[in-house]
XYZ file of C-alpha atoms in Angstrom:
430
model
C -1.388 -41.764 11.242
C -2.981 -39.419 8.714
C -1.418 -36.367 7.132
C -3.875 -33.492 7.518
C -4.838 -30.622 5.213
C -6.421 -27.493 6.690
C -8.422 -25.201 4.391
C -10.709 -22.249 4.957
C -14.351 -23.171 4.375
C -15.536 -19.600 3.772
C -13.859 -16.452 2.332
C -10.760 -16.718 4.494
C -10.060 -15.212 7.920
C -11.747 -18.198 9.606
C -9.133 -18.616 12.324
C -6.901 -21.106 10.516
C -3.762 -19.807 12.219
C -4.889 -20.808 15.706
C -6.210 -24.202 14.562
C -3.065 -24.994 12.574
C -0.895 -23.973 15.497
C -3.031 -26.087 17.851
C -2.744 -29.069 15.502
C 0.976 -28.500 14.956
C 1.589 -29.771 18.476
C 0.629 -33.172 17.035
C 2.578 -32.670 13.787
C 6.259 -32.747 12.894
C 6.138 -30.602 9.737
C 3.822 -27.749 8.712
C 3.594 -26.915 4.986
C 2.239 -23.821 3.233
C 1.108 -24.859 -0.255
C -0.479 -21.816 -1.974
C -1.012 -18.084 -1.762
C 1.523 -15.561 -0.595
C 1.903 -12.817 1.977
C -1.654 -11.674 1.275
C -2.645 -14.325 3.813
C -2.717 -13.325 7.461
C -2.671 -15.661 10.460
C -2.933 -14.381 14.017
C -1.775 -16.627 16.859
C -2.282 -15.850 20.552
C 0.016 -17.978 22.724
C 0.302 -17.396 26.461
C -0.921 -13.850 25.949
C 1.601 -13.097 23.179
C 0.202 -12.250 19.725
C 2.076 -13.375 16.614
C 1.008 -12.112 13.189
C 2.214 -14.299 10.341
C 1.811 -13.946 6.583
C 4.236 -16.174 4.675
C 5.554 -18.268 7.525
C 3.818 -21.575 8.339
C 1.959 -21.250 11.638
C 3.974 -24.022 13.291
C 7.109 -21.864 13.200
C 6.358 -20.468 16.667
C 6.724 -23.955 18.148
C 10.160 -25.440 18.904
C 11.264 -28.607 17.110
C 8.810 -28.153 14.229
C 9.858 -27.726 10.614
C 8.021 -25.183 8.463
C 8.020 -25.629 4.693
C 7.007 -23.043 2.097
C 6.026 -25.177 -0.876
C 6.313 -24.634 -4.606
C 2.672 -23.536 -4.861
C 3.385 -20.383 -2.833
C 4.508 -17.113 -4.431
C 7.220 -15.593 -2.256
C 8.085 -11.952 -1.771
C 11.652 -12.390 -0.463
C 11.770 -8.917 1.076
C 8.500 -9.505 2.938
C 9.816 -12.870 4.128
C 13.015 -11.299 5.458
C 10.978 -8.678 7.310
C 8.744 -11.364 8.824
C 11.730 -13.393 10.002
C 13.228 -10.257 11.577
C 9.959 -9.436 13.361
C 9.729 -12.953 14.782
C 13.281 -12.575 16.068
C 12.200 -9.535 18.114
C 9.556 -11.792 19.704
C 12.113 -14.435 20.653
C 11.580 -16.802 17.697
C 14.850 -17.645 15.959
C 14.208 -18.771 12.371
C 17.023 -20.811 10.842
C 17.273 -23.791 8.513
C 16.165 -26.152 11.282
C 12.818 -24.319 11.357
C 12.267 -23.251 7.754
C 12.798 -24.616 4.249
C 11.703 -22.975 0.995
C 10.958 -24.858 -2.226
C 13.616 -24.255 -4.847
C 10.935 -24.118 -7.550
C 8.692 -21.549 -5.827
C 7.962 -18.343 -7.779
C 9.250 -14.985 -6.527
C 7.151 -11.843 -6.178
C 9.199 -8.910 -7.453
C 8.711 -5.171 -6.877
C 7.304 -4.885 -10.405
C 4.515 -7.310 -9.441
C 3.447 -5.149 -6.504
C 3.463 -2.025 -8.646
C 1.405 -3.658 -11.411
C -1.118 -4.994 -8.899
C -1.677 -1.529 -7.443
C -1.751 0.192 -10.837
C -4.439 -2.166 -12.105
C -6.605 -1.754 -9.020
C -6.349 2.026 -9.249
C -7.237 1.978 -12.941
C -10.244 -0.319 -12.379
C -12.116 2.251 -10.267
C -15.465 0.869 -9.113
C -14.714 -2.400 -10.900
C -11.731 -3.257 -8.712
C -11.382 -6.786 -7.361
C -10.270 -5.733 -3.889
C -6.788 -7.268 -3.911
C -4.273 -6.600 -1.153
C -1.937 -4.965 -3.689
C 0.885 -7.326 -2.699
C 1.630 -8.575 -6.235
C 0.173 -12.046 -5.787
C -1.897 -12.139 -8.977
C 0.767 -10.741 -11.327
C 3.331 -13.209 -9.912
C 1.014 -16.145 -10.609
C 0.419 -14.761 -14.115
C 4.154 -14.806 -14.787
C 4.392 -18.333 -13.383
C 1.728 -19.589 -15.783
C 3.256 -17.495 -18.584
C 6.577 -19.308 -18.027
C 8.572 -16.139 -17.487
C 8.772 -16.097 -13.676
C 11.934 -15.778 -11.615
C 12.070 -18.680 -9.147
C 13.981 -19.199 -5.903
C 16.525 -21.492 -7.573
C 17.364 -18.758 -10.111
C 18.977 -16.748 -7.317
C 21.612 -19.465 -7.028
C 22.880 -18.834 -10.560
C 23.169 -15.066 -10.808
C 25.465 -15.303 -13.841
C 22.632 -16.802 -15.890
C 19.879 -14.590 -14.463
C 20.192 -11.784 -17.032
C 18.286 -13.437 -19.917
C 15.491 -14.473 -17.547
C 15.140 -10.880 -16.357
C 15.104 -9.729 -20.005
C 12.212 -12.102 -20.719
C 10.066 -10.910 -17.828
C 10.795 -7.242 -18.592
C 9.673 -7.560 -22.225
C 6.236 -8.408 -20.868
C 6.078 -5.979 -17.969
C 7.523 -2.975 -19.722
C 4.944 -3.348 -22.483
C 2.220 -3.299 -19.818
C 3.759 -0.293 -18.105
C 3.931 1.647 -21.372
C 0.248 0.939 -21.871
C -0.487 2.255 -18.384
C 1.586 5.380 -18.967
C 4.294 4.312 -16.496
C 8.095 4.437 -16.865
C 9.815 1.193 -17.811
C 11.650 -0.975 -15.285
C 15.420 -0.563 -15.498
C 17.077 -3.976 -15.746
C 20.209 -3.036 -13.802
C 18.174 -1.872 -10.808
C 16.120 -5.097 -10.699
C 19.303 -7.168 -11.030
C 20.861 -5.224 -8.147
C 17.849 -5.949 -5.936
C 17.974 -9.673 -6.735
C 21.731 -9.905 -6.148
C 21.248 -8.197 -2.789
C 18.427 -10.430 -1.584
C 19.822 -13.758 -2.827
C 22.166 -14.560 0.116
C 19.384 -13.811 2.590
C 17.001 -16.344 1.021
C 19.212 -19.120 -0.325
C 20.142 -20.591 3.103
C 16.526 -21.792 3.405
C 16.263 -23.255 -0.122
C 15.725 -27.001 -0.498
C 14.269 -29.654 -2.770
C 11.180 -29.753 -0.585
C 9.239 -32.430 -2.479
C 12.105 -34.848 -1.811
C 12.391 -33.691 1.811
C 8.665 -34.282 2.408
C 8.784 -37.705 0.764
C 11.671 -38.807 2.985
C 10.011 -37.490 6.135
C 6.697 -39.127 5.233
C 8.367 -42.499 4.726
C 10.104 -42.040 8.073
C 6.697 -41.831 9.736
C 6.587 -38.086 10.347
C 3.210 -36.363 10.624
C 2.688 -33.602 8.044
C 0.191 -30.766 8.365
C -0.688 -28.788 5.225
C -1.770 -25.214 5.882
C -3.998 -23.492 3.339
C -4.348 -19.741 2.972
C -7.480 -17.694 2.234
C -10.627 -19.842 1.831
C -12.278 -22.123 -0.712
C -14.749 -19.394 -1.712
C -11.714 -17.450 -2.954
C -10.494 -20.358 -5.114
C -9.750 -19.206 -8.663
C -11.906 -22.045 -10.054
C -14.507 -22.742 -7.376
C -14.851 -19.369 -5.665
C -16.975 -16.276 -6.326
C -15.112 -15.440 -9.543
C -13.816 -12.867 -10.452
C -13.703 -11.707 -6.808
C -11.219 -14.419 -5.880
C -7.539 -14.957 -5.224
C -5.127 -16.096 -7.953
C -4.498 -19.636 -6.709
C -6.413 -22.816 -5.982
C -7.356 -22.899 -2.309
C -9.077 -26.310 -2.269
C -7.478 -29.253 -0.467
C -6.320 -30.866 -3.717
C -3.815 -28.021 -4.090
C -1.954 -29.352 -1.048
C -0.632 -32.142 -3.275
C 0.239 -29.950 -6.270
C 1.612 -27.096 -4.192
C 3.939 -29.301 -2.146
C 4.989 -32.040 -4.553
C 3.357 -34.852 -2.589
C 0.889 -37.218 -4.204
C -2.828 -36.867 -3.357
C -2.814 -40.376 -1.926
C -0.681 -39.107 0.962
C -3.449 -36.823 2.241
C -5.414 -38.549 4.967
C -7.854 -36.016 6.439
C -9.172 -32.655 5.234
C -10.220 -30.239 7.966
C -12.244 -27.202 6.965
C -12.237 -24.108 9.184
C -15.420 -22.063 9.449
C -16.524 -19.253 11.731
C -19.836 -19.581 13.556
C -20.856 -16.620 11.385
C -19.478 -15.349 8.051
C -17.043 -12.598 7.060
C -15.581 -11.302 3.848
C -12.893 -8.737 2.993
C -13.030 -6.709 -0.199
C -15.498 -6.740 -3.061
C -17.819 -9.494 -4.232
C -21.160 -11.124 -3.434
C -22.072 -11.914 0.166
C -25.659 -13.262 0.478
C -25.919 -13.150 4.292
C -24.151 -9.819 4.845
C -25.509 -7.711 7.702
C -25.269 -3.947 7.344
C -27.215 -3.221 10.542
C -26.327 -2.948 14.229
C -26.037 -6.737 14.575
C -23.434 -6.878 11.818
C -21.539 -4.054 13.494
C -21.739 -5.832 16.864
C -20.387 -9.086 15.400
C -17.533 -7.191 13.749
C -16.577 -5.383 16.940
C -16.792 -8.456 19.183
C -14.941 -10.606 16.657
C -12.224 -7.971 16.038
C -12.921 -8.318 12.340
C -10.069 -6.413 10.784
C -7.623 -7.942 8.302
C -4.314 -9.207 9.729
C -2.413 -8.090 6.619
C -4.290 -4.982 5.463
C -6.182 -3.831 8.556
C -9.299 -3.523 6.395
C -12.645 -3.854 8.127
C -14.335 -7.168 7.305
C -17.931 -7.428 6.200
C -19.968 -9.586 8.602
C -23.072 -11.753 8.236
C -24.920 -14.835 9.428
C -23.532 -18.352 8.984
C -24.228 -19.628 5.460
C -24.774 -23.384 5.734
C -25.643 -23.637 2.045
C -22.250 -22.238 1.050
C -20.250 -24.272 3.566
C -21.999 -27.447 2.421
C -21.042 -26.596 -1.169
C -17.449 -25.905 -0.116
C -17.264 -29.208 1.770
C -18.098 -31.064 -1.423
C -15.720 -29.312 -3.836
C -12.857 -29.264 -1.312
C -13.321 -32.830 -0.041
C -13.719 -31.708 3.567
C -14.065 -34.527 6.112
C -14.802 -32.427 9.196
C -15.168 -28.830 10.332
C -13.390 -26.802 12.983
C -15.944 -24.197 14.059
C -14.376 -21.008 15.420
C -15.488 -17.837 17.240
C -18.659 -19.315 18.706
C -18.221 -16.930 21.637
C -18.782 -13.897 19.369
C -22.470 -14.866 19.180
C -22.903 -14.891 22.982
C -25.763 -12.714 24.187
C -27.723 -12.358 20.939
C -31.493 -12.736 21.313
C -31.757 -14.713 18.090
C -29.335 -16.133 15.543
C -30.005 -16.926 11.906
C -28.472 -19.494 9.564
C -28.852 -19.477 5.788
C -30.197 -22.838 4.594
C -30.686 -22.015 0.897
C -31.436 -19.211 -1.549
C -34.020 -17.872 -3.920
C -32.896 -16.657 -7.344
C -35.414 -14.640 -9.321
C -38.161 -16.237 -7.243
C -36.914 -19.842 -7.624
C -35.563 -21.815 -4.626
C -32.010 -23.160 -5.114
C -29.603 -25.021 -2.812
C -26.244 -23.825 -4.165
C -24.540 -20.566 -5.083
C -24.545 -20.201 -8.885
C -21.246 -19.749 -10.736
C -22.096 -16.478 -12.495
C -21.273 -13.362 -10.476
C -24.376 -11.520 -11.727
C -26.574 -14.353 -10.457
C -24.568 -14.496 -7.225
C -25.363 -10.841 -6.620
C -29.111 -11.500 -7.049
C -29.584 -14.455 -4.703
C -31.630 -13.908 -1.554
C -30.919 -16.011 1.558
C -33.518 -18.303 3.135
C -33.021 -18.369 6.908
C -33.616 -20.700 9.811
C -33.881 -18.788 13.111
C -32.433 -20.018 16.415
C -32.945 -18.857 19.968
C -29.795 -17.182 21.232
C -28.048 -17.974 24.498
C -27.366 -15.745 27.478
C -24.588 -17.815 29.022
C -20.976 -17.506 27.912
C -19.183 -19.930 25.607
C -15.878 -18.040 25.863
C -13.050 -20.287 26.993
C -15.155 -23.468 27.117
C -13.087 -26.650 26.795
C -15.872 -29.262 27.001
C -19.418 -29.613 25.706
C -20.726 -29.556 29.279
C -19.507 -25.971 29.654
C -21.652 -24.744 26.748
C -25.224 -23.401 27.068
C -27.818 -25.850 25.728
C -28.848 -23.408 22.987
C -25.244 -23.176 21.788
C -24.961 -26.963 21.594
C -28.202 -27.084 19.593
C -26.835 -24.449 17.217
C -23.649 -26.434 16.580
C -25.505 -29.733 16.122
C -27.907 -28.167 13.635
C -25.002 -26.725 11.654
C -23.562 -30.257 11.410
C -26.814 -31.496 9.911
C -27.086 -28.601 7.466
C -23.516 -28.803 6.141
C -23.503 -32.630 6.141
C -20.168 -32.743 7.946
C -19.273 -33.255 11.628
C -17.767 -30.549 13.812
C -14.494 -32.158 14.865
C -13.061 -29.121 16.686
C -14.788 -26.210 18.398
C -12.807 -23.048 19.179
C -14.162 -20.757 21.899
C -11.498 -18.020 22.102
C -8.267 -16.942 20.370
C -6.223 -18.787 23.027
C -4.656 -22.020 21.800
C -6.049 -24.277 24.538
C -9.634 -22.987 24.467
C -10.605 -25.737 22.052
C -13.023 -28.647 22.316
C -11.667 -31.726 20.527
C -14.213 -34.206 19.193
C -11.924 -36.129 16.838
C -8.168 -35.845 16.361
C -7.705 -35.414 12.569
C -4.309 -37.122 12.783
C -5.912 -40.346 14.027
C -7.220 -41.575 10.689
């Protein structure tokens, strides 16, 4: 049995939450390995909608263990709020359902404030962050001054660590014309939140190793998408963590040899939130129609997503750098009823044909898509659970995408409902 990693194969918002939840029925443990509460996963189960940010998607299923790994940055107050909201929906989150890595970095109020101050100061040059403090928290982690979950266990020795982080942040705040952070107030906040978080703390790398050796199936849940990877994405309009499948090993404490199958999630079209290049973006009525039919608004921020045609050139590139074995194609039903559908098969850059997105953001902004045009379909794909229920033109569209991205479609999602999924290959059966 293979352990499976799920990553977004575009700019995030590909429908990972539903796919991870669908796969979690076959898994024993679901692990988040990067990002923070800037990620948003929407699950629709028996007509009930669950909106998750930090929590692993499998948490809504009984008898599944969710793990927040060391690669995640955790806002403890946001986590407490999310647990409380799930409780109102009948989901009781206790230690049997959730464990948090003792060496995970905490997002503090000062990180949120710095994130928002920087974005406001950047004006037209802003990155388009969610303002949740993700980037500044990762900066402190790399700068070796972060407060981690395990630090909450030893409050008597926390003072010098707070001093160290405040030396850095108060210097930044003075430069931005902001009042300094008062140490006593930050200490009070940490003392208050500690007993609410510590019951979930564990040595999760050891836990995962024991469960793996016991034969348990582990599902690794990525956040955002590979095109937002800090190394391989459309830099600088990216997130502050690595979103490729290799991060599942680093961000959980399991060796890369324990990853069996990498499943990439891609929409049948493309969306993006925030700033940055988007070669196939549609700013016409078709783009508006796709956005309305696909309910393309951010789970976390509510921001309207930019919409465009499927970019096979980009997804093929992502499949290579992320080590994707197969694709779960989502939201095919959003394209129902269009007279024609286009797919980007390459680009031109300053008049020259290229087959990849260049690394420089100035060049990325200048590329022009080269399209292949398909006949649309009039029949409905919504709710289909077998290939025979799909219009012939829709099947042709999916098969051509497989050829263009050089990866098979192993799952096809035809609605937000968990069971409206066509399974071609079970990723857990390696």
